[in-house]
Amino acid sequence: MRPGCASAPDDLPPVPDLTRLDAMLTRLKLTAIRDQLDTLLAEAARRELTLVETVAFLCEREIARKDERRIEMALGLARFPMVRELAGYDFAAQPAVDKSQIRELATGRFVANGEAVLILGPPGVGKTHLSVGIGRAVITAGYTVLFTTASTLIAQLVKAHAEGRLEERLLHFGKPKLLIIDELGYLPVEPDAAHVLFQLVSRRYERGSILLTSNRAISEWGTVFGDPVVATAILDRLLHHSHVLTIRGESYRLREKRRAGLLGTSGAPSTTGASSIARAPRSPDVPPTLGVS
Ligand code: ADP
Ligand code: MG
C-alpha cells in the first residue's frame, strides 16, 4: 500500500485518505474544492455525473470562487468613491449616452487595446456613475483599475515631485490597467502640475488605459491647464486612440426633483426643499464646442 492511501481491495484503485487529500488540495490551492468536497461530491452523485463531468464540475466551482475572490480584492484596490453599476444607469433619461457604446466599453476591450475614454458633460449627468460602472465591469473582465480624482492625483504627483519621489508615484499610477481620473476641470491646474500630469499620461500612453471625466469642453483645456502647449500635448496622447462620450442635458438629481414636483419647469426651486436644491450644482449648458472636432 502507498503511504497516505487507505487500504482497498486488490481489484480497486487505492483511495487516498481524506487528510492527505485535504493536504493535496491545499497544496494545489484548490480551496473551494477542499472546503466543500463532501457537498460537491454529493451533488455530483445526485446529478449522476460521469467521472469527467464530476472533474469539470469541481473545476468550475474552483474557478468561480477564484474569480469571486479576485473581483472582491480588485474592487477594494480600485477605491471607487461610490457603489454604482451600469445596470443602475437610466439610459432613457439620458438619450445622449449610447447604450451600445457603454456595453462595448464594459467588455474591457478598450483596456486590452490601451485606448482612452473621455466622458464630458455638465455636473450631475452621471459621469462619475458611468466611470464607476465601467470600472467595475472592467474588473469583472479581468483587469485592474484605480479610481482617483484629478485634484487628488495632481496633488500627489506635485508633492512627490517636490520630495524627489516622482518616479515612485508615477509607477504607482502607472500600474493599474485602467486609471480613472474623475473631475478634471473643476479646479485650475497649476503649470508645474500640468507638467507632471503630462508625464503620467505619456507614460501610460499605449501601455495602459485612462478614463477621464470632465465638465469642461476639450476646447477649454488650454485654460484648465493654464498652458495650451501642455494641454495640446496631453490631448494629443489621450485622443489618439480614444472613445469620447459627450453627455448633454440636465442634472439627473435636478430631473428627479423636478419629477417629484420640487422644482418648477424653469429649474428654479419651488417653496418646498428649496434650501437643499439651492445648494445643488447648477448645470450650465454644454458649450457647442464640446466634443472632438
Ligand atoms: P456627474 O459625475 O456627471 O456630476 P454623478 O455621476 O455624480 O454626476 O451623478 C449624480 C447622481 O445622479 C449620482 O447619484 C448618480 O448615480 C445619479 N445619476 C446621474 N445620472 C443618472 C442616470 N442617467 N441614471 C441613474 N442615476 C443617475
Ligand atoms: Mg462626478
Short mmCIF file of C-alpha atoms and ligand atoms in Angstrom, two decimals:
data_model
loop_
_atom_site.label_atom_id
_atom_site.label_comp_id
_atom_site.label_asym_id
_atom_site.label_seq_id
_atom_site.Cartn_x
_atom_site.Cartn_y
_atom_site.Cartn_z
CA MET A 1 0.00 0.00 0.00
CA ARG A 2 1.22 3.53 -0.89
CA PRO A 3 1.74 5.83 2.09
CA GLY A 4 -1.27 8.04 2.70
CA CYS A 5 -3.66 5.64 0.99
CA ALA A 6 -6.35 3.79 2.85
CA SER A 7 -6.44 0.07 2.33
CA ALA A 8 -8.61 -1.11 -0.53
CA PRO A 9 -9.41 -4.47 -2.02
CA ASP A 10 -6.81 -5.55 -4.56
CA ASP A 11 -9.07 -5.08 -7.60
CA LEU A 12 -9.95 -1.43 -6.78
CA PRO A 13 -7.63 1.59 -7.08
CA PRO A 14 -6.33 2.80 -3.69
CA VAL A 15 -8.46 5.51 -2.06
CA PRO A 16 -6.40 8.41 -0.67
CA ASP A 17 -7.30 9.13 2.92
CA LEU A 18 -9.14 12.39 3.48
CA THR A 19 -6.38 14.10 5.45
CA ARG A 20 -3.94 13.55 2.64
CA LEU A 21 -6.48 14.62 0.02
CA ASP A 22 -7.10 17.78 2.03
CA ALA A 23 -3.35 18.46 2.14
CA MET A 24 -3.00 17.91 -1.61
CA LEU A 25 -5.92 20.24 -2.40
CA THR A 26 -4.38 22.83 -0.09
CA ARG A 27 -1.01 22.50 -1.82
CA LEU A 28 -2.69 22.93 -5.21
CA LYS A 29 -4.62 25.93 -3.79
CA LEU A 30 -7.92 24.25 -4.75
CA THR A 31 -9.56 25.62 -1.64
CA ALA A 32 -13.14 25.73 -2.90
CA ILE A 33 -12.98 22.02 -3.74
CA ARG A 34 -11.24 21.30 -0.42
CA ASP A 35 -13.76 23.22 1.70
CA GLN A 36 -16.88 21.83 0.04
CA LEU A 37 -15.69 18.40 -1.06
CA ASP A 38 -18.45 16.41 0.64
CA THR A 39 -21.24 18.68 -0.62
CA LEU A 40 -19.81 18.87 -4.14
CA LEU A 41 -19.37 15.09 -4.42
CA ALA A 42 -22.85 14.53 -3.03
CA GLU A 43 -24.25 16.91 -5.62
CA ALA A 44 -22.28 15.20 -8.40
CA ALA A 45 -23.70 11.85 -7.25
CA ARG A 46 -27.25 13.22 -7.04
CA ARG A 47 -26.94 14.58 -10.59
CA GLU A 48 -25.43 11.24 -11.67
CA LEU A 49 -22.44 12.96 -13.27
CA THR A 50 -19.82 10.85 -15.02
CA LEU A 51 -16.24 11.00 -13.71
CA VAL A 52 -15.22 13.50 -16.38
CA GLU A 53 -18.31 15.64 -15.67
CA THR A 54 -17.51 15.49 -11.97
CA VAL A 55 -13.95 16.74 -12.51
CA ALA A 56 -15.30 19.56 -14.75
CA PHE A 57 -17.93 20.42 -12.11
CA LEU A 58 -15.27 20.63 -9.37
CA CYS A 59 -13.06 22.80 -11.60
CA GLU A 60 -15.97 25.15 -12.37
CA ARG A 61 -16.64 25.66 -8.67
CA GLU A 62 -12.95 26.35 -8.01
CA ILE A 63 -12.75 28.87 -10.86
CA ALA A 64 -15.95 30.59 -9.71
CA ARG A 65 -14.52 31.00 -6.19
CA LYS A 66 -11.18 32.29 -7.52
CA ASP A 67 -12.98 34.83 -9.77
CA GLU A 68 -15.12 36.00 -6.85
CA ARG A 69 -12.03 36.48 -4.67
CA ARG A 70 -10.12 38.31 -7.41
CA ILE A 71 -13.06 40.63 -8.12
CA GLU A 72 -13.58 41.33 -4.43
CA MET A 73 -9.91 42.17 -3.98
CA ALA A 74 -9.70 44.28 -7.15
CA LEU A 75 -12.83 46.22 -6.15
CA GLY A 76 -11.16 47.05 -2.83
CA LEU A 77 -7.96 48.16 -4.53
CA ALA A 78 -9.85 50.30 -7.08
CA ARG A 79 -11.05 52.74 -4.39
CA PHE A 80 -14.32 53.65 -6.04
CA PRO A 81 -15.96 56.61 -4.27
CA MET A 82 -19.43 55.08 -4.50
CA VAL A 83 -21.19 51.86 -5.38
CA ARG A 84 -22.71 52.27 -8.83
CA GLU A 85 -23.41 49.73 -11.55
CA LEU A 86 -24.08 50.21 -15.23
CA ALA A 87 -27.31 48.27 -14.69
CA GLY A 88 -28.49 51.11 -12.44
CA TYR A 89 -27.93 53.78 -15.08
CA ASP A 90 -31.17 55.13 -16.53
CA PHE A 91 -30.32 55.33 -20.23
CA ALA A 92 -33.82 56.51 -21.12
CA ALA A 93 -33.22 59.61 -19.03
CA GLN A 94 -30.02 60.38 -20.91
CA PRO A 95 -30.52 59.83 -24.65
CA ALA A 96 -27.12 61.40 -25.34
CA VAL A 97 -25.50 58.27 -23.89
CA ASP A 98 -25.24 55.45 -26.41
CA LYS A 99 -26.06 52.24 -24.56
CA SER A 100 -24.30 50.04 -27.10
CA GLN A 101 -21.12 52.12 -26.76
CA ILE A 102 -21.25 51.68 -22.97
CA ARG A 103 -21.85 47.96 -23.44
CA GLU A 104 -18.79 47.77 -25.68
CA LEU A 105 -16.67 49.67 -23.11
CA ALA A 106 -17.90 47.28 -20.41
CA THR A 107 -16.26 44.35 -22.22
CA GLY A 108 -12.88 45.88 -21.33
CA ARG A 109 -11.61 45.65 -24.91
CA PHE A 110 -10.54 49.29 -24.79
CA VAL A 111 -8.30 48.39 -21.84
CA ALA A 112 -6.77 45.47 -23.72
CA ASN A 113 -6.02 47.91 -26.57
CA GLY A 114 -4.65 50.65 -24.30
CA GLU A 115 -7.27 53.13 -25.51
CA ALA A 116 -8.56 56.19 -23.65
CA VAL A 117 -12.14 57.12 -22.74
CA LEU A 118 -13.26 60.71 -22.19
CA ILE A 119 -16.64 61.36 -20.60
CA LEU A 120 -17.59 65.01 -20.90
CA GLY A 121 -20.62 66.92 -19.72
CA PRO A 122 -22.10 69.25 -17.11
CA PRO A 123 -22.46 68.30 -13.43
CA GLY A 124 -24.99 65.67 -12.40
CA VAL A 125 -25.42 63.88 -15.74
CA GLY A 126 -23.79 60.68 -14.47
CA LYS A 127 -20.13 60.96 -15.48
CA THR A 128 -18.90 59.53 -12.17
CA HIS A 129 -21.69 56.91 -12.16
CA LEU A 130 -20.68 55.71 -15.64
CA SER A 131 -16.98 55.73 -14.85
CA VAL A 132 -17.52 53.63 -11.70
CA GLY A 133 -19.86 51.30 -13.61
CA ILE A 134 -17.38 50.87 -16.45
CA GLY A 135 -14.58 50.40 -13.90
CA ARG A 136 -16.48 47.59 -12.16
CA ALA A 137 -17.22 45.90 -15.48
CA VAL A 138 -13.56 46.17 -16.48
CA ILE A 139 -12.58 44.47 -13.19
CA THR A 140 -15.06 41.66 -13.88
CA ALA A 141 -13.48 41.32 -17.32
CA GLY A 142 -10.19 40.59 -15.57
CA TYR A 143 -8.26 43.88 -15.38
CA THR A 144 -7.01 46.03 -12.53
CA VAL A 145 -8.46 49.50 -12.00
CA LEU A 146 -7.61 52.53 -9.86
CA PHE A 147 -10.05 55.40 -9.39
CA THR A 148 -8.83 58.85 -8.39
CA THR A 149 -9.94 62.43 -8.81
CA ALA A 150 -7.89 64.84 -10.86
CA SER A 151 -7.25 67.03 -7.80
CA THR A 152 -6.01 64.10 -5.66
CA LEU A 153 -3.87 62.75 -8.47
CA ILE A 154 -2.29 66.12 -9.21
CA ALA A 155 -1.73 66.92 -5.51
CA GLN A 156 0.02 63.56 -5.02
CA LEU A 157 2.20 63.94 -8.11
CA VAL A 158 3.21 67.51 -7.24
CA LYS A 159 4.02 66.55 -3.64
CA ALA A 160 6.04 63.54 -4.77
CA HIS A 161 7.90 65.72 -7.28
CA ALA A 162 8.82 68.21 -4.53
CA GLU A 163 10.06 65.35 -2.33
CA GLY A 164 12.07 63.72 -5.12
CA ARG A 165 9.73 60.69 -5.23
CA LEU A 166 8.00 61.39 -8.51
CA GLU A 167 9.22 58.19 -10.16
CA GLU A 168 7.71 56.10 -7.36
CA ARG A 169 4.31 57.82 -7.70
CA LEU A 170 4.40 57.55 -11.49
CA LEU A 171 4.98 53.83 -11.07
CA HIS A 172 2.05 53.63 -8.64
CA PHE A 173 -0.35 55.38 -11.01
CA GLY A 174 1.16 53.57 -13.99
CA LYS A 175 0.44 50.11 -12.63
CA PRO A 176 -3.33 49.55 -12.92
CA LYS A 177 -4.53 48.52 -16.36
CA LEU A 178 -7.17 51.26 -16.19
CA LEU A 179 -6.67 54.57 -14.39
CA ILE A 180 -9.88 56.55 -13.89
CA ILE A 181 -9.31 60.27 -13.39
CA ASP A 182 -12.54 61.94 -12.32
CA GLU A 183 -13.46 65.62 -12.36
CA LEU A 184 -10.78 67.26 -14.42
CA GLY A 185 -11.56 70.93 -14.82
CA TYR A 186 -13.27 71.72 -11.51
CA LEU A 187 -10.04 73.28 -10.30
CA PRO A 188 -7.45 75.02 -12.47
CA VAL A 189 -4.22 73.06 -12.91
CA GLU A 190 -1.02 74.90 -12.00
CA PRO A 191 1.68 74.86 -14.71
CA ASP A 192 4.08 72.55 -12.80
CA ALA A 193 1.15 70.25 -12.05
CA ALA A 194 0.21 70.16 -15.74
CA HIS A 195 3.74 69.07 -16.48
CA VAL A 196 3.72 66.11 -14.07
CA LEU A 197 0.29 65.13 -15.35
CA PHE A 198 1.73 65.14 -18.85
CA GLN A 199 4.47 62.78 -17.66
CA LEU A 200 1.86 60.38 -16.31
CA VAL A 201 -0.24 60.49 -19.47
CA SER A 202 2.80 59.89 -21.69
CA ARG A 203 3.96 57.05 -19.50
CA ARG A 204 0.60 55.31 -19.79
CA TYR A 205 0.20 56.14 -23.48
CA GLU A 206 -0.48 52.95 -25.47
CA ARG A 207 0.51 50.86 -22.43
CA GLY A 208 -2.43 51.36 -20.11
CA SER A 209 -5.82 52.98 -20.43
CA ILE A 210 -7.09 56.21 -18.94
CA LEU A 211 -10.74 57.04 -18.41
CA LEU A 212 -11.13 60.73 -17.75
CA THR A 213 -14.22 62.73 -16.86
CA SER A 214 -14.52 66.49 -17.22
CA ASN A 215 -17.14 69.19 -17.01
CA ARG A 216 -15.11 71.28 -19.47
CA ALA A 217 -15.16 71.13 -23.25
CA ILE A 218 -11.97 69.92 -24.87
CA SER A 219 -11.62 73.36 -26.46
CA GLU A 220 -11.31 74.79 -22.92
CA TRP A 221 -8.50 72.51 -21.78
CA GLY A 222 -5.89 75.13 -22.62
CA THR A 223 -7.44 77.30 -19.90
CA VAL A 224 -7.84 74.34 -17.49
CA PHE A 225 -4.11 73.57 -17.75
CA GLY A 226 -3.11 77.22 -17.89
CA ASP A 227 -0.81 76.27 -20.76
CA PRO A 228 -2.11 75.48 -24.25
CA VAL A 229 1.14 73.71 -25.22
CA VAL A 230 0.95 71.17 -22.36
CA ALA A 231 -2.82 70.85 -22.87
CA THR A 232 -2.26 70.01 -26.55
CA ALA A 233 0.48 67.50 -25.69
CA ILE A 234 -1.81 65.76 -23.17
CA LEU A 235 -4.79 65.82 -25.54
CA ASP A 236 -2.67 64.55 -28.40
CA ARG A 237 -1.93 61.37 -26.45
CA LEU A 238 -5.38 60.96 -24.96
CA LEU A 239 -7.26 61.47 -28.22
CA HIS A 240 -5.02 59.34 -30.43
CA HIS A 241 -6.89 56.11 -29.66
CA SER A 242 -9.97 57.25 -27.83
CA HIS A 243 -13.68 56.98 -27.24
CA VAL A 244 -15.28 60.35 -26.49
CA LEU A 245 -18.72 60.43 -24.86
CA THR A 246 -20.36 63.81 -24.66
CA ILE A 247 -23.35 63.94 -22.36
CA ARG A 248 -25.70 66.87 -22.72
CA GLY A 249 -28.84 67.56 -20.82
CA GLU A 250 -29.78 68.39 -17.29
CA SER A 251 -28.57 67.01 -13.97
CA TYR A 252 -30.23 63.70 -13.08
CA ARG A 253 -30.68 64.86 -9.49
CA LEU A 254 -32.48 68.03 -10.60
CA ARG A 255 -34.56 66.00 -13.04
CA GLU A 256 -35.66 63.69 -10.23
CA LYS A 257 -36.52 66.69 -8.06
CA ARG A 258 -38.49 68.23 -10.89
CA ARG A 259 -40.41 64.97 -11.38
CA ALA A 260 -41.16 64.89 -7.66
CA GLY A 261 -42.66 68.37 -8.08
CA LEU A 262 -39.96 70.08 -6.05
CA LEU A 263 -38.84 72.27 -8.96
CA GLY A 264 -40.75 74.38 -11.40
CA THR A 265 -40.17 73.76 -15.11
CA SER A 266 -37.77 76.72 -15.18
CA GLY A 267 -35.42 74.87 -12.83
CA ALA A 268 -35.96 77.48 -10.12
CA PRO A 269 -36.57 75.97 -6.69
CA SER A 270 -40.16 75.99 -5.54
CA THR A 271 -41.01 76.59 -1.90
CA THR A 272 -40.50 73.05 -0.53
CA GLY A 273 -37.00 71.73 -0.22
CA ALA A 274 -35.64 74.98 -1.59
CA SER A 275 -32.60 75.14 0.68
CA SER A 276 -31.10 71.80 -0.38
CA ILE A 277 -31.87 72.47 -4.05
CA ALA A 278 -30.36 75.92 -3.88
CA ARG A 279 -27.02 74.36 -2.94
CA ALA A 280 -27.14 71.79 -5.73
CA PRO A 281 -24.72 72.50 -8.59
CA ARG A 282 -26.21 74.44 -11.48
CA SER A 283 -25.98 72.67 -14.80
CA PRO A 284 -24.55 75.05 -17.34
CA ASP A 285 -25.32 74.19 -20.91
CA VAL A 286 -22.54 72.29 -22.57
CA PRO A 287 -20.81 74.72 -24.92
CA PRO A 288 -21.36 73.91 -28.58
CA THR A 289 -17.62 73.36 -28.88
CA LEU A 290 -17.73 70.33 -26.57
CA GLY A 291 -16.55 67.21 -28.32
CA VAL A 292 -13.84 66.36 -30.74
CA SER A 293 -13.63 68.32 -33.91
P1 ADP B 1 -21.50 63.79 -12.53
O1 ADP B 1 -20.29 62.99 -12.19
O2 ADP B 1 -21.75 63.93 -14.00
O3 ADP B 1 -21.52 65.12 -11.85
P2 ADP B 1 -22.84 61.75 -11.00
O4 ADP B 1 -22.40 60.51 -11.68
O5 ADP B 1 -22.18 62.08 -9.70
O6 ADP B 1 -22.78 63.00 -11.99
O7 ADP B 1 -24.42 61.67 -10.81
C1 ADP B 1 -25.08 62.33 -9.72
C2 ADP B 1 -26.07 61.34 -9.10
O8 ADP B 1 -27.12 61.08 -10.03
C3 ADP B 1 -25.43 60.00 -8.77
O9 ADP B 1 -26.04 59.51 -7.61
C4 ADP B 1 -25.79 59.14 -9.96
O10 ADP B 1 -25.87 57.78 -9.62
C5 ADP B 1 -27.13 59.69 -10.37
N1 ADP B 1 -27.35 59.65 -11.82
C6 ADP B 1 -26.92 60.53 -12.75
N2 ADP B 1 -27.36 60.20 -13.98
C7 ADP B 1 -28.08 59.06 -13.82
C8 ADP B 1 -28.80 58.22 -14.73
N3 ADP B 1 -28.91 58.50 -16.04
N4 ADP B 1 -29.40 57.11 -14.21
C9 ADP B 1 -29.34 56.84 -12.88
N5 ADP B 1 -28.69 57.60 -11.98
C10 ADP B 1 -28.06 58.71 -12.43
MG MG B 2 -18.78 63.43 -10.91
#
